[in-house]
Coordinates of C-alpha atoms and ligand atoms in Angstrom, one line a residue:
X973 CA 0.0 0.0 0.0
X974 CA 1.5 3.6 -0.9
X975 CA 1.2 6.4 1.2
X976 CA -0.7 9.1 -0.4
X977 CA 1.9 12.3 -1.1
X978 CA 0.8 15.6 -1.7
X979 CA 3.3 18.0 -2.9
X980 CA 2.7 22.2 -2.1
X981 CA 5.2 24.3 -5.0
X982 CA 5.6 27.3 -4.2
X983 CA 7.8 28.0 -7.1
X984 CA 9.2 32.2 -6.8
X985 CA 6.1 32.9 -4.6
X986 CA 5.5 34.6 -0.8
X987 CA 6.8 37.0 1.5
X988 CA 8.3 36.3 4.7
X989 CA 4.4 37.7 5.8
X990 CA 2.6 35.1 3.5
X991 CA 4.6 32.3 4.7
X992 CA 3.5 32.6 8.2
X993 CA 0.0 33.1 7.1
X994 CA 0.0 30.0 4.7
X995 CA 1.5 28.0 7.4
X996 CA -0.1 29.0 10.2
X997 CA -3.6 28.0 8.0
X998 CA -1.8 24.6 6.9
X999 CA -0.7 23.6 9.5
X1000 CA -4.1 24.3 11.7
X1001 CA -6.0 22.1 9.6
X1002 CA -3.3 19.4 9.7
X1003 CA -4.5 17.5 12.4
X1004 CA -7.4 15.8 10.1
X1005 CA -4.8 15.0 7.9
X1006 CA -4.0 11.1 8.9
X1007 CA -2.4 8.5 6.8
X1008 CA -1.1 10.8 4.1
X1009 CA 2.4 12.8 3.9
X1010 CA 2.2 16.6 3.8
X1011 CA 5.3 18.4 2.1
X1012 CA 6.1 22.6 1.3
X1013 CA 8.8 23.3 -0.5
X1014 CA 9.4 27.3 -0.7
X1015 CA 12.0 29.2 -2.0
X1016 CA 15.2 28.8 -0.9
X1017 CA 15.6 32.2 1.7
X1018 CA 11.9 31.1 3.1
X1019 CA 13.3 27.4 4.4
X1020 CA 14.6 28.3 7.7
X1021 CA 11.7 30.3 8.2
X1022 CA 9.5 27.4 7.3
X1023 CA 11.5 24.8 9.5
X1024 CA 11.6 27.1 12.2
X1025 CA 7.4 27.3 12.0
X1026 CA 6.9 23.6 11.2
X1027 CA 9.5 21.6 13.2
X1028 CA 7.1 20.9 15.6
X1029 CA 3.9 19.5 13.1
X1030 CA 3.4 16.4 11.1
X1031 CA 4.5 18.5 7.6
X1032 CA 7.6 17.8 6.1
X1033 CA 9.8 20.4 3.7
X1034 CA 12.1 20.3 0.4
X1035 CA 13.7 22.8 -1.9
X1036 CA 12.6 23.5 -5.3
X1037 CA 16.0 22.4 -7.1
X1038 CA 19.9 21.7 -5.9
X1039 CA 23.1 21.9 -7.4
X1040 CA 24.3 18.6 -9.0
X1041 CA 27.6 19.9 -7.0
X1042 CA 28.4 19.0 -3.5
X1043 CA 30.4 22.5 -3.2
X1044 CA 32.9 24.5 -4.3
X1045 CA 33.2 27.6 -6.6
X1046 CA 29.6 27.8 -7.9
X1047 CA 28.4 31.0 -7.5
X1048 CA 24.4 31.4 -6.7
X1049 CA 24.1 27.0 -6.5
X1050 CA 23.0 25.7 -3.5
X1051 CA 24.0 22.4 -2.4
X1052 CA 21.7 19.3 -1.3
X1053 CA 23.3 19.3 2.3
X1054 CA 22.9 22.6 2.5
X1055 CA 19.1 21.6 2.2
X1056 CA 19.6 19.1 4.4
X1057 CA 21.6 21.6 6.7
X1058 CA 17.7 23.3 7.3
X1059 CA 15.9 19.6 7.7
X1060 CA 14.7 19.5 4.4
X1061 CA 13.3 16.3 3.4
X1062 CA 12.7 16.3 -0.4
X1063 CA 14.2 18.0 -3.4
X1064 CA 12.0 18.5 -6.4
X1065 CA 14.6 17.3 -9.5
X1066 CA 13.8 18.0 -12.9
X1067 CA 10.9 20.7 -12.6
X1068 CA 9.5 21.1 -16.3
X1069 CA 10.5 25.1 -15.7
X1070 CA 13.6 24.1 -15.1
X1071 CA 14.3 22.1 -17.8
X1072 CA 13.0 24.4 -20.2
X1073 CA 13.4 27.6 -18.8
X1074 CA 17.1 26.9 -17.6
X1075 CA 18.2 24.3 -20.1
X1076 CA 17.9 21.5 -17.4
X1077 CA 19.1 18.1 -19.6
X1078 CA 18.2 15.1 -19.2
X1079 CA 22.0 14.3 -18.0
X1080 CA 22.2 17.0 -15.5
X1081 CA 18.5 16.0 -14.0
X1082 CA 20.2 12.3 -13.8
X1083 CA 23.3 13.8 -11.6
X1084 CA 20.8 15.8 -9.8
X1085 CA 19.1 12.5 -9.3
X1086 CA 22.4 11.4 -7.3
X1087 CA 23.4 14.7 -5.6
X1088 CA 20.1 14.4 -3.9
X1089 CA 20.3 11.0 -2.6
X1090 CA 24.1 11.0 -2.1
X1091 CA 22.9 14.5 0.5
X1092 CA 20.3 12.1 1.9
X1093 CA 17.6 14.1 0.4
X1094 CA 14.2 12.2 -1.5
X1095 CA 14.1 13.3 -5.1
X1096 CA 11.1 14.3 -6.5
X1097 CA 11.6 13.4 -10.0
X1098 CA 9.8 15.2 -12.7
X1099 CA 8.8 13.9 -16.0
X1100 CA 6.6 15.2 -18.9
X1101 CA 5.5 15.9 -22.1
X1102 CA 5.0 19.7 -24.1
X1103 CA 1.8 20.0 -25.6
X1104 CA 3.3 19.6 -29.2
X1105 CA 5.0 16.3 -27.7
X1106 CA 1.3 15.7 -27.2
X1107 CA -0.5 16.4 -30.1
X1108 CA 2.8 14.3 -31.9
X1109 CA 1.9 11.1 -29.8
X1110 CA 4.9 10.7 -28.6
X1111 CA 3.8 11.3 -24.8
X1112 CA 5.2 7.7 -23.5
X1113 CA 8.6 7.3 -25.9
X1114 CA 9.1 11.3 -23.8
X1115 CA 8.5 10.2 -20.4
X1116 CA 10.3 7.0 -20.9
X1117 CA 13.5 8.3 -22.1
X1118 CA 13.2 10.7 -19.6
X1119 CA 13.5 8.4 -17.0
X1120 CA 15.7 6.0 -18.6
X1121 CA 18.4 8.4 -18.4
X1122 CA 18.2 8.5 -14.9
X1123 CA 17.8 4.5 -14.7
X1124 CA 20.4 4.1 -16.8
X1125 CA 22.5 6.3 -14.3
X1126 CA 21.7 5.2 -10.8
X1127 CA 19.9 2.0 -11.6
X1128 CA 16.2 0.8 -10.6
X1129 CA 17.4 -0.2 -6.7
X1130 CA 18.2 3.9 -6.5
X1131 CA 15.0 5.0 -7.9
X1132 CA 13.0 2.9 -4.8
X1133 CA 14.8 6.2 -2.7
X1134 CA 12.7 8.4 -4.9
X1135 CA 9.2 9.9 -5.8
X1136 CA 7.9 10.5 -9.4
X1137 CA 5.6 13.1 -10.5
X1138 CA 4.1 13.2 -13.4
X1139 CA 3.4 16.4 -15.1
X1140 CA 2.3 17.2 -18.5
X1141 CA 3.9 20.5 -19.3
X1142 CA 0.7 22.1 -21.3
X1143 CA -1.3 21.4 -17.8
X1144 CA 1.2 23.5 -15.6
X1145 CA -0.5 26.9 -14.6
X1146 CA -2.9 26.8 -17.2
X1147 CA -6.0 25.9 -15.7
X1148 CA -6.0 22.8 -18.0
X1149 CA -5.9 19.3 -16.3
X1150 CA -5.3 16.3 -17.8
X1151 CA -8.5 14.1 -17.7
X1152 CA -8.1 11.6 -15.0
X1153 CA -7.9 8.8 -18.1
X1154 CA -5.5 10.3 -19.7
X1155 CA -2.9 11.2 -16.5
X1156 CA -3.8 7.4 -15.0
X1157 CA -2.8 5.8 -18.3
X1158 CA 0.6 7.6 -18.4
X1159 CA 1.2 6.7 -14.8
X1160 CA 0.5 3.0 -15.6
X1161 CA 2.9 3.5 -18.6
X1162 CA 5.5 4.9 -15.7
X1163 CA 4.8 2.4 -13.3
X1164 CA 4.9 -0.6 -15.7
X1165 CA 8.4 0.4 -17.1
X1166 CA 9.7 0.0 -13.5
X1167 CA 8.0 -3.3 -12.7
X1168 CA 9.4 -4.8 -15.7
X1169 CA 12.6 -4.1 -13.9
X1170 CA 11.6 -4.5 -10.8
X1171 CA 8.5 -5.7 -9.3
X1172 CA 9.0 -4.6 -5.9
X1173 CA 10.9 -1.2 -6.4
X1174 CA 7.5 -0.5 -9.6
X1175 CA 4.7 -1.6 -6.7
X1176 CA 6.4 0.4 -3.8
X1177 CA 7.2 3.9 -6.4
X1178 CA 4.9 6.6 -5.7
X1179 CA 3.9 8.7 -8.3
X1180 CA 2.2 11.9 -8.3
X1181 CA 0.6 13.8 -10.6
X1182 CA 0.9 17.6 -11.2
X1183 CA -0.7 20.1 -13.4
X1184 CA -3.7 22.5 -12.6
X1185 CA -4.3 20.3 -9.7
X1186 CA -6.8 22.2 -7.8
X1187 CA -9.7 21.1 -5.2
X1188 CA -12.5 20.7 -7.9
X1189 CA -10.9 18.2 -9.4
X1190 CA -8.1 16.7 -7.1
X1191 CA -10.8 13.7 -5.9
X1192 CA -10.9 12.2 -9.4
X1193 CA -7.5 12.6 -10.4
X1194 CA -6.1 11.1 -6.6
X1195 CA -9.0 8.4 -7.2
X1196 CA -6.9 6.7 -9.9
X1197 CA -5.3 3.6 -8.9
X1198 CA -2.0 4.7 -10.0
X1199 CA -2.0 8.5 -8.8
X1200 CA -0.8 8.8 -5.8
X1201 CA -0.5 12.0 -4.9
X1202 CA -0.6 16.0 -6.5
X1203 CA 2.7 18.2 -7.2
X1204 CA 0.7 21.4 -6.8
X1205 CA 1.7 24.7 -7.6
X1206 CA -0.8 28.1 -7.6
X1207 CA -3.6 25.8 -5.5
X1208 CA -0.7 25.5 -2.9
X1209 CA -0.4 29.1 -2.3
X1210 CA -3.8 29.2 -0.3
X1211 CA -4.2 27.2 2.8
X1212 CA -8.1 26.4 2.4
X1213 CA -7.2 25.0 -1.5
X1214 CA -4.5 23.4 -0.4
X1215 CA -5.7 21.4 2.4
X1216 CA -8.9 20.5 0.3
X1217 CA -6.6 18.8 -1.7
X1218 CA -5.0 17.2 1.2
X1219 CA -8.3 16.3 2.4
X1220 CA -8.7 14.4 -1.1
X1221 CA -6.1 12.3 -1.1
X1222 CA -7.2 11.2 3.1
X1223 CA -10.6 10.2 1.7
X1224 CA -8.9 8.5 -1.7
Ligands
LIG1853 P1 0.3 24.1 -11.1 O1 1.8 23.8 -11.1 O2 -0.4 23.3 -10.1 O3 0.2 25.6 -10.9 O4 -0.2 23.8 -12.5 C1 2.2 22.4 -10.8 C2 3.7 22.4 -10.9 O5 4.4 23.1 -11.7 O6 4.4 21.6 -10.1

């Protein structure tokens, strides 16, 4: 049985003010919130802040990206135990922004991939397609070469250390969701390239999906059997959305 995982990304959002609203109204309605896993993951001058406010509650934290460097001379990089340094948890890896906004490869997600776990930190792998990758049909030969590169680098054991999130680029901030159909059959796609390598490591993965995830239509999505959990960005900068979708993934 996976343990549902529900994802809040902040991306460049908040204010040392709207972080200790937002948290203060997360983490109040967290006590409902049994049998799933809660994570924020703010910018990086907001983390102390946000241990500092939830070291005490059930809700874990990550950062938004990490240098594939442990450290050294790279000016404006942060390293993973740096993250770790301020009790982050998680690391989101391979963000579609930052692949295609900062020329993120494949390769460089992969040694990301290993910084993270080498730092002790849970990578929260991102895969997914562009809209003309879409509308080409080439959805599943994307997502699988995607994470081939990093299988191919760290091998399937390593990936057992990891989350996967699945999230169709033309469904990211644009109010457009994937149906539930069509995200569940790409997570099956995922999840079945990792069972033929490994049964156990494919069963145990947990993959979550991400993209306009919002509370109207979080119940169908989380209701799939191979969604697991949301990677949600704008529904995660307001506490009532986000712990509706929280709620969602209790009751899924
Ligand atoms: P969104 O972002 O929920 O605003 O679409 C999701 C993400 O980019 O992780």
């Amino acid at each position: 049985m996976r343990k549902p995982l529900v994802v809040g990304n902040w991306k460049m959002n908040g204010s040392r003010l709207s972080v200790s609203e937002l948290l203060a109204g997360i983490v109040s309605g967290s006590t409902e919130l049994n049998g799933i896993e809660v994570v924020v993951c703010p910018p990086y001058p907001y983390i102390p802040q946000v241990e500092s406010l939830l070291k005490e509650s059930r809700i874990s934290w990550g950062g938004q990206n990490l240098s594939a460097e442990a450290k050294g001379a790279f000016t404006g990089e942060v390293a993973g135990l740096m993250l770790r340094d301020f009790g982050c948890k998680y690391v989101i890896i391979g963000h579609s922004e930052r692949r295609s906004l900062y020329f993120e490869s494949d390769q460089l997600v992969a040694e990301k991939f290993v910084a993270a776990v080498d730092a002790g930190l849970i990578p929260i792998l991102c895969l997914g397609e562009t809209l003309s990758e879409r509308e080409a049909g080439i959805t599943e030969q994307v997502v699988a070469r995607q994470l081939s590169v990093v299988l191919d680098k760290v091998g399937v054991a390593e990936l057992a250390k990891s989350v996967v999130a699945y999230e169709p680029v033309w469904a990211i901030g644009t109010g457009k969701t994937a149906t539930p159909e069509q995200a569940q059959d790409t997570h099956a796609f995922i999840r079945n390239k990792v069972l033929e390598l490994d049964a156990g490591v494919g069963s145990h993965l947990q993959i979550l999906y991400g993209g306009s995830m919002k509370p109207s239509n979080a119940e169908e999505l989380l209701n799939k059997p191979d969604i697991d959990g949301g990677l949600i960005g704008g529904a995660a900068l307001e506490s009532e959305a986000f712990l509706s979708i929280c709620r969602a993934a209790v009751n899924a």
